[in-house]
Amino acid sequence: MDNTVKLWNIQPFAPTNRLIRSLEGAPHSFEKNLHRVAWSADGARIAAGSGDRHVVIWDSLTGKIGWKLPGHTGSVNDVSFSPIEPIIASASTDRKIILGELI
């Protein structure tokens, strides 16, 4: 609900402060929810669907947004990276699945 994605250290006996990084900068509107976060197969990117009809993709090392992908007319409820190609799929309440190539 705060429009962020947080990376946590979940190892046993980790330090008390387990927060590794907070990813921010997703589109901001009255519908702040981010849905269904996904990691790319190589771990270099993190994506989340947004309630405001965008797919937001961050660089996992720097925490900077690489892409804000429009195209849906409804809330983006799921995202998934291809395991072998630089392609992302997004599914929305608009009943569409959109494929995008990340170059």
PDB file of N, CA and C in Angstrom:
ATOM      1  N   MET A   1       0.807  -1.207   0.000  1.00  0.00           N
ATOM      2  CA  MET A   1       0.000   0.000   0.000  1.00  0.00           C
ATOM      3  C   MET A   1       0.848   1.268   0.000  1.00  0.00           C
ATOM      4  N   ASP A   2       2.146   1.168   0.296  1.00  0.00           N
ATOM      5  CA  ASP A   2       2.980   2.367   0.300  1.00  0.00           C
ATOM      6  C   ASP A   2       3.709   2.557  -1.022  1.00  0.00           C
ATOM      7  N   ASN A   3       3.354   1.768  -2.052  1.00  0.00           N
ATOM      8  CA  ASN A   3       3.894   1.930  -3.398  1.00  0.00           C
ATOM      9  C   ASN A   3       5.382   1.604  -3.480  1.00  0.00           C
ATOM     10  N   THR A   4       5.848   0.666  -2.646  1.00  0.00           N
ATOM     11  CA  THR A   4       7.254   0.245  -2.682  1.00  0.00           C
ATOM     12  C   THR A   4       7.331  -1.275  -2.747  1.00  0.00           C
ATOM     13  N   VAL A   5       8.489  -1.748  -3.199  1.00  0.00           N
ATOM     14  CA  VAL A   5       8.831  -3.171  -3.124  1.00  0.00           C
ATOM     15  C   VAL A   5      10.029  -3.252  -2.198  1.00  0.00           C
ATOM     16  N   LYS A   6       9.987  -4.124  -1.220  1.00  0.00           N
ATOM     17  CA  LYS A   6      11.073  -4.233  -0.250  1.00  0.00           C
ATOM     18  C   LYS A   6      11.776  -5.579  -0.380  1.00  0.00           C
ATOM     19  N   LEU A   7      13.108  -5.553  -0.347  1.00  0.00           N
ATOM     20  CA  LEU A   7      13.928  -6.760  -0.372  1.00  0.00           C
ATOM     21  C   LEU A   7      14.407  -7.020   1.051  1.00  0.00           C
ATOM     22  N   TRP A   8      14.175  -8.250   1.534  1.00  0.00           N
ATOM     23  CA  TRP A   8      14.485  -8.599   2.924  1.00  0.00           C
ATOM     24  C   TRP A   8      15.499  -9.731   2.987  1.00  0.00           C
ATOM     25  N   ASN A   9      16.335  -9.723   4.019  1.00  0.00           N
ATOM     26  CA  ASN A   9      17.242 -10.820   4.325  1.00  0.00           C
ATOM     27  C   ASN A   9      16.465 -11.801   5.197  1.00  0.00           C
ATOM     28  N   ILE A  10      16.202 -12.988   4.663  1.00  0.00           N
ATOM     29  CA  ILE A  10      15.401 -13.962   5.417  1.00  0.00           C
ATOM     30  C   ILE A  10      16.233 -15.123   5.950  1.00  0.00           C
ATOM     31  N   GLN A  11      17.557 -14.980   5.908  1.00  0.00           N
ATOM     32  CA  GLN A  11      18.430 -16.036   6.417  1.00  0.00           C
ATOM     33  C   GLN A  11      18.288 -16.148   7.935  1.00  0.00           C
ATOM     34  N   PRO A  12      18.426 -17.376   8.454  1.00  0.00           N
ATOM     35  CA  PRO A  12      18.404 -17.523   9.916  1.00  0.00           C
ATOM     36  C   PRO A  12      19.578 -16.763  10.547  1.00  0.00           C
ATOM     37  N   PHE A  13      19.357 -16.233  11.696  1.00  0.00           N
ATOM     38  CA  PHE A  13      20.384 -15.507  12.455  1.00  0.00           C
ATOM     39  C   PHE A  13      20.878 -14.269  11.727  1.00  0.00           C
ATOM     40  N   ALA A  14      20.033 -13.683  10.887  1.00  0.00           N
ATOM     41  CA  ALA A  14      20.371 -12.439  10.200  1.00  0.00           C
ATOM     42  C   ALA A  14      20.344 -11.293  11.210  1.00  0.00           C
ATOM     43  N   PRO A  15      20.954 -10.175  10.869  1.00  0.00           N
ATOM     44  CA  PRO A  15      20.906  -9.025  11.774  1.00  0.00           C
ATOM     45  C   PRO A  15      19.463  -8.602  12.045  1.00  0.00           C
ATOM     46  N   THR A  16      19.271  -7.857  13.089  1.00  0.00           N
ATOM     47  CA  THR A  16      17.941  -7.418  13.473  1.00  0.00           C
ATOM     48  C   THR A  16      17.280  -6.614  12.360  1.00  0.00           C
ATOM     49  N   ASN A  17      18.028  -5.716  11.732  1.00  0.00           N
ATOM     50  CA  ASN A  17      17.505  -4.943  10.614  1.00  0.00           C
ATOM     51  C   ASN A  17      17.650  -5.775   9.340  1.00  0.00           C
ATOM     52  N   ARG A  18      16.606  -6.442   8.917  1.00  0.00           N
ATOM     53  CA  ARG A  18      16.664  -7.365   7.780  1.00  0.00           C
ATOM     54  C   ARG A  18      16.382  -6.697   6.434  1.00  0.00           C
ATOM     55  N   LEU A  19      16.016  -5.429   6.423  1.00  0.00           N
ATOM     56  CA  LEU A  19      15.718  -4.740   5.173  1.00  0.00           C
ATOM     57  C   LEU A  19      17.001  -4.517   4.376  1.00  0.00           C
ATOM     58  N   ILE A  20      17.049  -5.044   3.152  1.00  0.00           N
ATOM     59  CA  ILE A  20      18.208  -4.882   2.279  1.00  0.00           C
ATOM     60  C   ILE A  20      18.066  -3.624   1.437  1.00  0.00           C
ATOM     61  N   ARG A  21      16.907  -3.470   0.801  1.00  0.00           N
ATOM     62  CA  ARG A  21      16.681  -2.327  -0.084  1.00  0.00           C
ATOM     63  C   ARG A  21      15.182  -2.114  -0.253  1.00  0.00           C
ATOM     64  N   SER A  22      14.807  -0.859  -0.408  1.00  0.00           N
ATOM     65  CA  SER A  22      13.428  -0.502  -0.705  1.00  0.00           C
ATOM     66  C   SER A  22      13.402   0.105  -2.102  1.00  0.00           C
ATOM     67  N   LEU A  23      12.620  -0.499  -3.005  1.00  0.00           N
ATOM     68  CA  LEU A  23      12.514  -0.020  -4.378  1.00  0.00           C
ATOM     69  C   LEU A  23      11.316   0.910  -4.480  1.00  0.00           C
ATOM     70  N   GLU A  24      11.591   2.132  -4.903  1.00  0.00           N
ATOM     71  CA  GLU A  24      10.543   3.150  -4.965  1.00  0.00           C
ATOM     72  C   GLU A  24      10.485   3.753  -6.357  1.00  0.00           C
ATOM     73  N   GLY A  25       9.540   4.664  -6.559  1.00  0.00           N
ATOM     74  CA  GLY A  25       9.444   5.386  -7.818  1.00  0.00           C
ATOM     75  C   GLY A  25       8.386   4.862  -8.764  1.00  0.00           C
ATOM     76  N   ALA A  26       7.580   3.898  -8.326  1.00  0.00           N
ATOM     77  CA  ALA A  26       6.499   3.394  -9.170  1.00  0.00           C
ATOM     78  C   ALA A  26       5.491   4.518  -9.403  1.00  0.00           C
ATOM     79  N   PRO A  27       4.735   4.452 -10.498  1.00  0.00           N
ATOM     80  CA  PRO A  27       3.732   5.498 -10.756  1.00  0.00           C
ATOM     81  C   PRO A  27       2.846   5.707  -9.541  1.00  0.00           C
ATOM     82  N   HIS A  28       2.550   6.949  -9.263  1.00  0.00           N
ATOM     83  CA  HIS A  28       1.793   7.294  -8.070  1.00  0.00           C
ATOM     84  C   HIS A  28       0.417   7.827  -8.474  1.00  0.00           C
ATOM     85  N   SER A  29      -0.613   7.230  -7.935  1.00  0.00           N
ATOM     86  CA  SER A  29      -1.975   7.693  -8.178  1.00  0.00           C
ATOM     87  C   SER A  29      -2.829   7.318  -6.978  1.00  0.00           C
ATOM     88  N   PHE A  30      -4.131   7.497  -7.098  1.00  0.00           N
ATOM     89  CA  PHE A  30      -5.008   7.140  -5.978  1.00  0.00           C
ATOM     90  C   PHE A  30      -4.971   5.643  -5.711  1.00  0.00           C
ATOM     91  N   GLU A  31      -4.653   4.827  -6.732  1.00  0.00           N
ATOM     92  CA  GLU A  31      -4.543   3.378  -6.589  1.00  0.00           C
ATOM     93  C   GLU A  31      -3.062   3.033  -6.466  1.00  0.00           C
ATOM     94  N   LYS A  32      -2.548   2.934  -5.242  1.00  0.00           N
ATOM     95  CA  LYS A  32      -1.113   2.778  -5.008  1.00  0.00           C
ATOM     96  C   LYS A  32      -0.634   1.332  -4.991  1.00  0.00           C
ATOM     97  N   ASN A  33      -1.515   0.376  -5.050  1.00  0.00           N
ATOM     98  CA  ASN A  33      -1.121  -1.016  -4.861  1.00  0.00           C
ATOM     99  C   ASN A  33      -0.192  -1.532  -5.953  1.00  0.00           C
ATOM    100  N   LEU A  34       0.830  -2.257  -5.533  1.00  0.00           N
ATOM    101  CA  LEU A  34       1.673  -3.017  -6.441  1.00  0.00           C
ATOM    102  C   LEU A  34       1.301  -4.486  -6.262  1.00  0.00           C
ATOM    103  N   HIS A  35       1.226  -5.225  -7.378  1.00  0.00           N
ATOM    104  CA  HIS A  35       0.769  -6.611  -7.334  1.00  0.00           C
ATOM    105  C   HIS A  35       1.834  -7.538  -7.889  1.00  0.00           C
ATOM    106  N   ARG A  36       1.941  -8.716  -7.354  1.00  0.00           N
ATOM    107  CA  ARG A  36       2.678  -9.844  -7.894  1.00  0.00           C
ATOM    108  C   ARG A  36       4.077  -9.475  -8.419  1.00  0.00           C
ATOM    109  N   VAL A  37       4.998  -9.390  -7.524  1.00  0.00           N
ATOM    110  CA  VAL A  37       6.390  -9.089  -7.873  1.00  0.00           C
ATOM    111  C   VAL A  37       7.054 -10.333  -8.457  1.00  0.00           C
ATOM    112  N   ALA A  38       7.944 -10.128  -9.448  1.00  0.00           N
ATOM    113  CA  ALA A  38       8.668 -11.243 -10.073  1.00  0.00           C
ATOM    114  C   ALA A  38      10.128 -10.856 -10.284  1.00  0.00           C
ATOM    115  N   TRP A  39      11.027 -11.835 -10.133  1.00  0.00           N
ATOM    116  CA  TRP A  39      12.456 -11.675 -10.403  1.00  0.00           C
ATOM    117  C   TRP A  39      12.757 -12.234 -11.784  1.00  0.00           C
ATOM    118  N   SER A  40      13.679 -11.604 -12.499  1.00  0.00           N
ATOM    119  CA  SER A  40      14.148 -12.187 -13.754  1.00  0.00           C
ATOM    120  C   SER A  40      15.016 -13.397 -13.426  1.00  0.00           C
ATOM    121  N   ALA A  41      15.185 -14.293 -14.387  1.00  0.00           N
ATOM    122  CA  ALA A  41      15.940 -15.529 -14.153  1.00  0.00           C
ATOM    123  C   ALA A  41      17.382 -15.260 -13.729  1.00  0.00           C
ATOM    124  N   ASP A  42      17.983 -14.203 -14.243  1.00  0.00           N
ATOM    125  CA  ASP A  42      19.369 -13.889 -13.890  1.00  0.00           C
ATOM    126  C   ASP A  42      19.482 -13.039 -12.628  1.00  0.00           C
ATOM    127  N   GLY A  43      18.343 -12.645 -12.052  1.00  0.00           N
ATOM    128  CA  GLY A  43      18.341 -11.860 -10.821  1.00  0.00           C
ATOM    129  C   GLY A  43      18.652 -10.391 -11.016  1.00  0.00           C
ATOM    130  N   ALA A  44      18.787  -9.937 -12.261  1.00  0.00           N
ATOM    131  CA  ALA A  44      19.173  -8.558 -12.537  1.00  0.00           C
ATOM    132  C   ALA A  44      18.008  -7.575 -12.471  1.00  0.00           C
ATOM    133  N   ARG A  45      16.781  -8.067 -12.626  1.00  0.00           N
ATOM    134  CA  ARG A  45      15.618  -7.189 -12.673  1.00  0.00           C
ATOM    135  C   ARG A  45      14.506  -7.703 -11.772  1.00  0.00           C
ATOM    136  N   ILE A  46      13.722  -6.752 -11.272  1.00  0.00           N
ATOM    137  CA  ILE A  46      12.545  -7.046 -10.469  1.00  0.00           C
ATOM    138  C   ILE A  46      11.380  -6.281 -11.084  1.00  0.00           C
ATOM    139  N   ALA A  47      10.256  -6.958 -11.292  1.00  0.00           N
ATOM    140  CA  ALA A  47       9.084  -6.318 -11.885  1.00  0.00           C
ATOM    141  C   ALA A  47       7.883  -6.453 -10.962  1.00  0.00           C
ATOM    142  N   ALA A  48       6.979  -5.486 -11.064  1.00  0.00           N
ATOM    143  CA  ALA A  48       5.724  -5.546 -10.324  1.00  0.00           C
ATOM    144  C   ALA A  48       4.618  -4.952 -11.174  1.00  0.00           C
ATOM    145  N   GLY A  49       3.456  -5.578 -11.121  1.00  0.00           N
ATOM    146  CA  GLY A  49       2.281  -5.000 -11.743  1.00  0.00           C
ATOM    147  C   GLY A  49       1.716  -3.944 -10.815  1.00  0.00           C
ATOM    148  N   SER A  50       1.065  -2.950 -11.389  1.00  0.00           N
ATOM    149  CA  SER A  50       0.553  -1.850 -10.593  1.00  0.00           C
ATOM    150  C   SER A  50      -0.946  -1.692 -10.777  1.00  0.00           C
ATOM    151  N   GLY A  51      -1.602  -1.197  -9.742  1.00  0.00           N
ATOM    152  CA  GLY A  51      -3.022  -0.919  -9.815  1.00  0.00           C
ATOM    153  C   GLY A  51      -3.355   0.208 -10.770  1.00  0.00           C
ATOM    154  N   ASP A  52      -2.355   0.988 -11.169  1.00  0.00           N
ATOM    155  CA  ASP A  52      -2.626   2.103 -12.077  1.00  0.00           C
ATOM    156  C   ASP A  52      -2.291   1.769 -13.539  1.00  0.00           C
ATOM    157  N   ARG A  53      -2.317   0.459 -13.889  1.00  0.00           N
ATOM    158  CA  ARG A  53      -2.232  -0.024 -15.269  1.00  0.00           C
ATOM    159  C   ARG A  53      -0.818  -0.027 -15.853  1.00  0.00           C
ATOM    160  N   HIS A  54       0.211  -0.018 -15.044  1.00  0.00           N
ATOM    161  CA  HIS A  54       1.597  -0.055 -15.523  1.00  0.00           C
ATOM    162  C   HIS A  54       2.321  -1.298 -14.998  1.00  0.00           C
ATOM    163  N   VAL A  55       3.398  -1.664 -15.688  1.00  0.00           N
ATOM    164  CA  VAL A  55       4.357  -2.642 -15.186  1.00  0.00           C
ATOM    165  C   VAL A  55       5.628  -1.859 -14.887  1.00  0.00           C
ATOM    166  N   VAL A  56       6.131  -1.975 -13.675  1.00  0.00           N
ATOM    167  CA  VAL A  56       7.334  -1.252 -13.270  1.00  0.00           C
ATOM    168  C   VAL A  56       8.464  -2.257 -13.121  1.00  0.00           C
ATOM    169  N   ILE A  57       9.619  -1.947 -13.730  1.00  0.00           N
ATOM    170  CA  ILE A  57      10.770  -2.856 -13.686  1.00  0.00           C
ATOM    171  C   ILE A  57      11.981  -2.102 -13.144  1.00  0.00           C
ATOM    172  N   TRP A  58      12.566  -2.646 -12.065  1.00  0.00           N
ATOM    173  CA  TRP A  58      13.731  -2.052 -11.425  1.00  0.00           C
ATOM    174  C   TRP A  58      14.977  -2.868 -11.726  1.00  0.00           C
ATOM    175  N   ASP A  59      16.131  -2.217 -11.693  1.00  0.00           N
ATOM    176  CA  ASP A  59      17.426  -2.899 -11.684  1.00  0.00           C
ATOM    177  C   ASP A  59      17.645  -3.351 -10.244  1.00  0.00           C
ATOM    178  N   SER A  60      17.873  -4.638 -10.025  1.00  0.00           N
ATOM    179  CA  SER A  60      17.956  -5.149  -8.647  1.00  0.00           C
ATOM    180  C   SER A  60      19.212  -4.698  -7.909  1.00  0.00           C
ATOM    181  N   LEU A  61      20.275  -4.360  -8.611  1.00  0.00           N
ATOM    182  CA  LEU A  61      21.504  -3.921  -7.948  1.00  0.00           C
ATOM    183  C   LEU A  61      21.472  -2.450  -7.569  1.00  0.00           C
ATOM    184  N   THR A  62      20.969  -1.596  -8.465  1.00  0.00           N
ATOM    185  CA  THR A  62      20.971  -0.160  -8.194  1.00  0.00           C
ATOM    186  C   THR A  62      19.683   0.327  -7.556  1.00  0.00           C
ATOM    187  N   GLY A  63      18.590  -0.413  -7.755  1.00  0.00           N
ATOM    188  CA  GLY A  63      17.302   0.015  -7.238  1.00  0.00           C
ATOM    189  C   GLY A  63      16.635   1.074  -8.095  1.00  0.00           C
ATOM    190  N   LYS A  64      17.192   1.363  -9.261  1.00  0.00           N
ATOM    191  CA  LYS A  64      16.615   2.377 -10.150  1.00  0.00           C
ATOM    192  C   LYS A  64      15.620   1.744 -11.117  1.00  0.00           C
ATOM    193  N   ILE A  65      14.600   2.513 -11.456  1.00  0.00           N
ATOM    194  CA  ILE A  65      13.602   2.040 -12.415  1.00  0.00           C
ATOM    195  C   ILE A  65      14.198   2.064 -13.810  1.00  0.00           C
ATOM    196  N   GLY A  66      14.081   0.925 -14.498  1.00  0.00           N
ATOM    197  CA  GLY A  66      14.544   0.838 -15.875  1.00  0.00           C
ATOM    198  C   GLY A  66      13.424   1.068 -16.868  1.00  0.00           C
ATOM    199  N   TRP A  67      12.214   0.607 -16.515  1.00  0.00           N
ATOM    200  CA  TRP A  67      11.061   0.739 -17.397  1.00  0.00           C
ATOM    201  C   TRP A  67       9.795   0.966 -16.589  1.00  0.00           C
ATOM    202  N   LYS A  68       8.880   1.749 -17.145  1.00  0.00           N
ATOM    203  CA  LYS A  68       7.492   1.864 -16.698  1.00  0.00           C
ATOM    204  C   LYS A  68       6.671   1.573 -17.943  1.00  0.00           C
ATOM    205  N   LEU A  69       6.138   0.366 -18.024  1.00  0.00           N
ATOM    206  CA  LEU A  69       5.480  -0.079 -19.236  1.00  0.00           C
ATOM    207  C   LEU A  69       3.968   0.153 -19.180  1.00  0.00           C
ATOM    208  N   PRO A  70       3.435   0.980 -20.087  1.00  0.00           N
ATOM    209  CA  PRO A  70       1.992   1.175 -20.167  1.00  0.00           C
ATOM    210  C   PRO A  70       1.380   0.135 -21.100  1.00  0.00           C
ATOM    211  N   GLY A  71       0.090   0.233 -21.335  1.00  0.00           N
ATOM    212  CA  GLY A  71      -0.559  -0.633 -22.308  1.00  0.00           C
ATOM    213  C   GLY A  71      -1.845  -1.255 -21.825  1.00  0.00           C
ATOM    214  N   HIS A  72      -1.957  -1.486 -20.533  1.00  0.00           N
ATOM    215  CA  HIS A  72      -3.181  -2.093 -20.015  1.00  0.00           C
ATOM    216  C   HIS A  72      -4.216  -1.015 -19.695  1.00  0.00           C
ATOM    217  N   THR A  73      -5.480  -1.408 -19.717  1.00  0.00           N
ATOM    218  CA  THR A  73      -6.555  -0.495 -19.332  1.00  0.00           C
ATOM    219  C   THR A  73      -7.170  -0.888 -17.996  1.00  0.00           C
ATOM    220  N   GLY A  74      -6.566  -1.854 -17.322  1.00  0.00           N
ATOM    221  CA  GLY A  74      -7.007  -2.285 -16.001  1.00  0.00           C
ATOM    222  C   GLY A  74      -5.806  -2.558 -15.113  1.00  0.00           C
ATOM    223  N   SER A  75      -6.058  -2.874 -13.873  1.00  0.00           N
ATOM    224  CA  SER A  75      -5.010  -3.175 -12.905  1.00  0.00           C
ATOM    225  C   SER A  75      -4.171  -4.364 -13.379  1.00  0.00           C
ATOM    226  N   VAL A  76      -2.848  -4.235 -13.333  1.00  0.00           N
ATOM    227  CA  VAL A  76      -1.952  -5.326 -13.733  1.00  0.00           C
ATOM    228  C   VAL A  76      -1.770  -6.243 -12.529  1.00  0.00           C
ATOM    229  N   ASN A  77      -2.297  -7.458 -12.632  1.00  0.00           N
ATOM    230  CA  ASN A  77      -2.335  -8.373 -11.497  1.00  0.00           C
ATOM    231  C   ASN A  77      -1.213  -9.390 -11.468  1.00  0.00           C
ATOM    232  N   ASP A  78      -0.522  -9.593 -12.580  1.00  0.00           N
ATOM    233  CA  ASP A  78       0.545 -10.589 -12.601  1.00  0.00           C
ATOM    234  C   ASP A  78       1.591 -10.215 -13.636  1.00  0.00           C
ATOM    235  N   VAL A  79       2.834 -10.504 -13.329  1.00  0.00           N
ATOM    236  CA  VAL A  79       3.953 -10.306 -14.261  1.00  0.00           C
ATOM    237  C   VAL A  79       4.846 -11.535 -14.186  1.00  0.00           C
ATOM    238  N   SER A  80       5.502 -11.838 -15.314  1.00  0.00           N
ATOM    239  CA  SER A  80       6.393 -12.988 -15.344  1.00  0.00           C
ATOM    240  C   SER A  80       7.467 -12.766 -16.396  1.00  0.00           C
ATOM    241  N   PHE A  81       8.717 -13.052 -16.019  1.00  0.00           N
ATOM    242  CA  PHE A  81       9.839 -12.966 -16.953  1.00  0.00           C
ATOM    243  C   PHE A  81      10.018 -14.301 -17.658  1.00  0.00           C
ATOM    244  N   SER A  82      10.420 -14.251 -18.923  1.00  0.00           N
ATOM    245  CA  SER A  82      10.822 -15.467 -19.624  1.00  0.00           C
ATOM    246  C   SER A  82      12.117 -15.959 -18.997  1.00  0.00           C
ATOM    247  N   PRO A  83      12.289 -17.276 -18.827  1.00  0.00           N
ATOM    248  CA  PRO A  83      13.523 -17.781 -18.229  1.00  0.00           C
ATOM    249  C   PRO A  83      14.737 -17.702 -19.152  1.00  0.00           C
ATOM    250  N   ILE A  84      14.527 -17.526 -20.478  1.00  0.00           N
ATOM    251  CA  ILE A  84      15.673 -17.540 -21.393  1.00  0.00           C
ATOM    252  C   ILE A  84      15.772 -16.328 -22.313  1.00  0.00           C
ATOM    253  N   GLU A  85      14.714 -15.574 -22.482  1.00  0.00           N
ATOM    254  CA  GLU A  85      14.708 -14.411 -23.367  1.00  0.00           C
ATOM    255  C   GLU A  85      14.402 -13.146 -22.564  1.00  0.00           C
ATOM    256  N   PRO A  86      14.811 -11.964 -23.061  1.00  0.00           N
ATOM    257  CA  PRO A  86      14.492 -10.715 -22.353  1.00  0.00           C
ATOM    258  C   PRO A  86      13.051 -10.274 -22.636  1.00  0.00           C
ATOM    259  N   ILE A  87      12.098 -11.115 -22.231  1.00  0.00           N
ATOM    260  CA  ILE A  87      10.683 -10.861 -22.482  1.00  0.00           C
ATOM    261  C   ILE A  87       9.928 -10.918 -21.162  1.00  0.00           C
ATOM    262  N   ILE A  88       8.963 -10.012 -21.007  1.00  0.00           N
ATOM    263  CA  ILE A  88       8.108 -10.010 -19.828  1.00  0.00           C
ATOM    264  C   ILE A  88       6.657 -10.106 -20.277  1.00  0.00           C
ATOM    265  N   ALA A  89       5.872 -10.861 -19.531  1.00  0.00           N
ATOM    266  CA  ALA A  89       4.439 -10.981 -19.783  1.00  0.00           C
ATOM    267  C   ALA A  89       3.698 -10.326 -18.628  1.00  0.00           C
ATOM    268  N   SER A  90       2.625  -9.629 -18.952  1.00  0.00           N
ATOM    269  CA  SER A  90       1.801  -9.022 -17.914  1.00  0.00           C
ATOM    270  C   SER A  90       0.334  -9.358 -18.183  1.00  0.00           C
ATOM    271  N   ALA A  91      -0.408  -9.620 -17.115  1.00  0.00           N
ATOM    272  CA  ALA A  91      -1.829  -9.947 -17.203  1.00  0.00           C
ATOM    273  C   ALA A  91      -2.611  -8.943 -16.367  1.00  0.00           C
ATOM    274  N   SER A  92      -3.770  -8.556 -16.878  1.00  0.00           N
ATOM    275  CA  SER A  92      -4.514  -7.471 -16.265  1.00  0.00           C
ATOM    276  C   SER A  92      -5.993  -7.796 -16.137  1.00  0.00           C
ATOM    277  N   THR A  93      -6.693  -6.978 -15.356  1.00  0.00           N
ATOM    278  CA  THR A  93      -8.144  -7.103 -15.246  1.00  0.00           C
ATOM    279  C   THR A  93      -8.838  -6.689 -16.537  1.00  0.00           C
ATOM    280  N   ASP A  94      -8.101  -6.126 -17.489  1.00  0.00           N
ATOM    281  CA  ASP A  94      -8.686  -5.816 -18.795  1.00  0.00           C
ATOM    282  C   ASP A  94      -8.801  -7.073 -19.670  1.00  0.00           C
ATOM    283  N   ARG A  95      -8.440  -8.242 -19.086  1.00  0.00           N
ATOM    284  CA  ARG A  95      -8.516  -9.559 -19.734  1.00  0.00           C
ATOM    285  C   ARG A  95      -7.554  -9.687 -20.910  1.00  0.00           C
ATOM    286  N   LYS A  96      -6.401  -9.008 -20.808  1.00  0.00           N
ATOM    287  CA  LYS A  96      -5.379  -9.100 -21.843  1.00  0.00           C
ATOM    288  C   LYS A  96      -4.063  -9.537 -21.224  1.00  0.00           C
ATOM    289  N   ILE A  97      -3.278 -10.244 -22.021  1.00  0.00           N
ATOM    290  CA  ILE A  97      -1.900 -10.563 -21.670  1.00  0.00           C
ATOM    291  C   ILE A  97      -1.037  -9.845 -22.685  1.00  0.00           C
ATOM    292  N   ILE A  98      -0.090  -9.055 -22.207  1.00  0.00           N
ATOM    293  CA  ILE A  98       0.799  -8.294 -23.090  1.00  0.00           C
ATOM    294  C   ILE A  98       2.212  -8.820 -22.901  1.00  0.00           C
ATOM    295  N   LEU A  99       2.896  -9.091 -24.019  1.00  0.00           N
ATOM    296  CA  LEU A  99       4.298  -9.483 -24.013  1.00  0.00           C
ATOM    297  C   LEU A  99       5.136  -8.286 -24.413  1.00  0.00           C
ATOM    298  N   GLY A 100       6.219  -8.063 -23.703  1.00  0.00           N
ATOM    299  CA  GLY A 100       7.117  -6.957 -24.027  1.00  0.00           C
ATOM    300  C   GLY A 100       8.555  -7.418 -24.021  1.00  0.00           C
ATOM    301  N   GLU A 101       9.328  -6.914 -24.977  1.00  0.00           N
ATOM    302  CA  GLU A 101      10.745  -7.257 -25.055  1.00  0.00           C
ATOM    303  C   GLU A 101      11.553  -6.163 -24.370  1.00  0.00           C
ATOM    304  N   LEU A 102      12.430  -6.569 -23.475  1.00  0.00           N
ATOM    305  CA  LEU A 102      13.264  -5.624 -22.714  1.00  0.00           C
ATOM    306  C   LEU A 102      14.653  -5.613 -23.336  1.00  0.00           C
ATOM    307  N   ILE A 103      14.976  -4.542 -24.011  1.00  0.00           N
ATOM    308  CA  ILE A 103      16.279  -4.446 -24.679  1.00  0.00           C
ATOM    309  C   ILE A 103      17.151  -3.469 -23.936  1.00  0.00           C
TER     310      ILE A 103
END
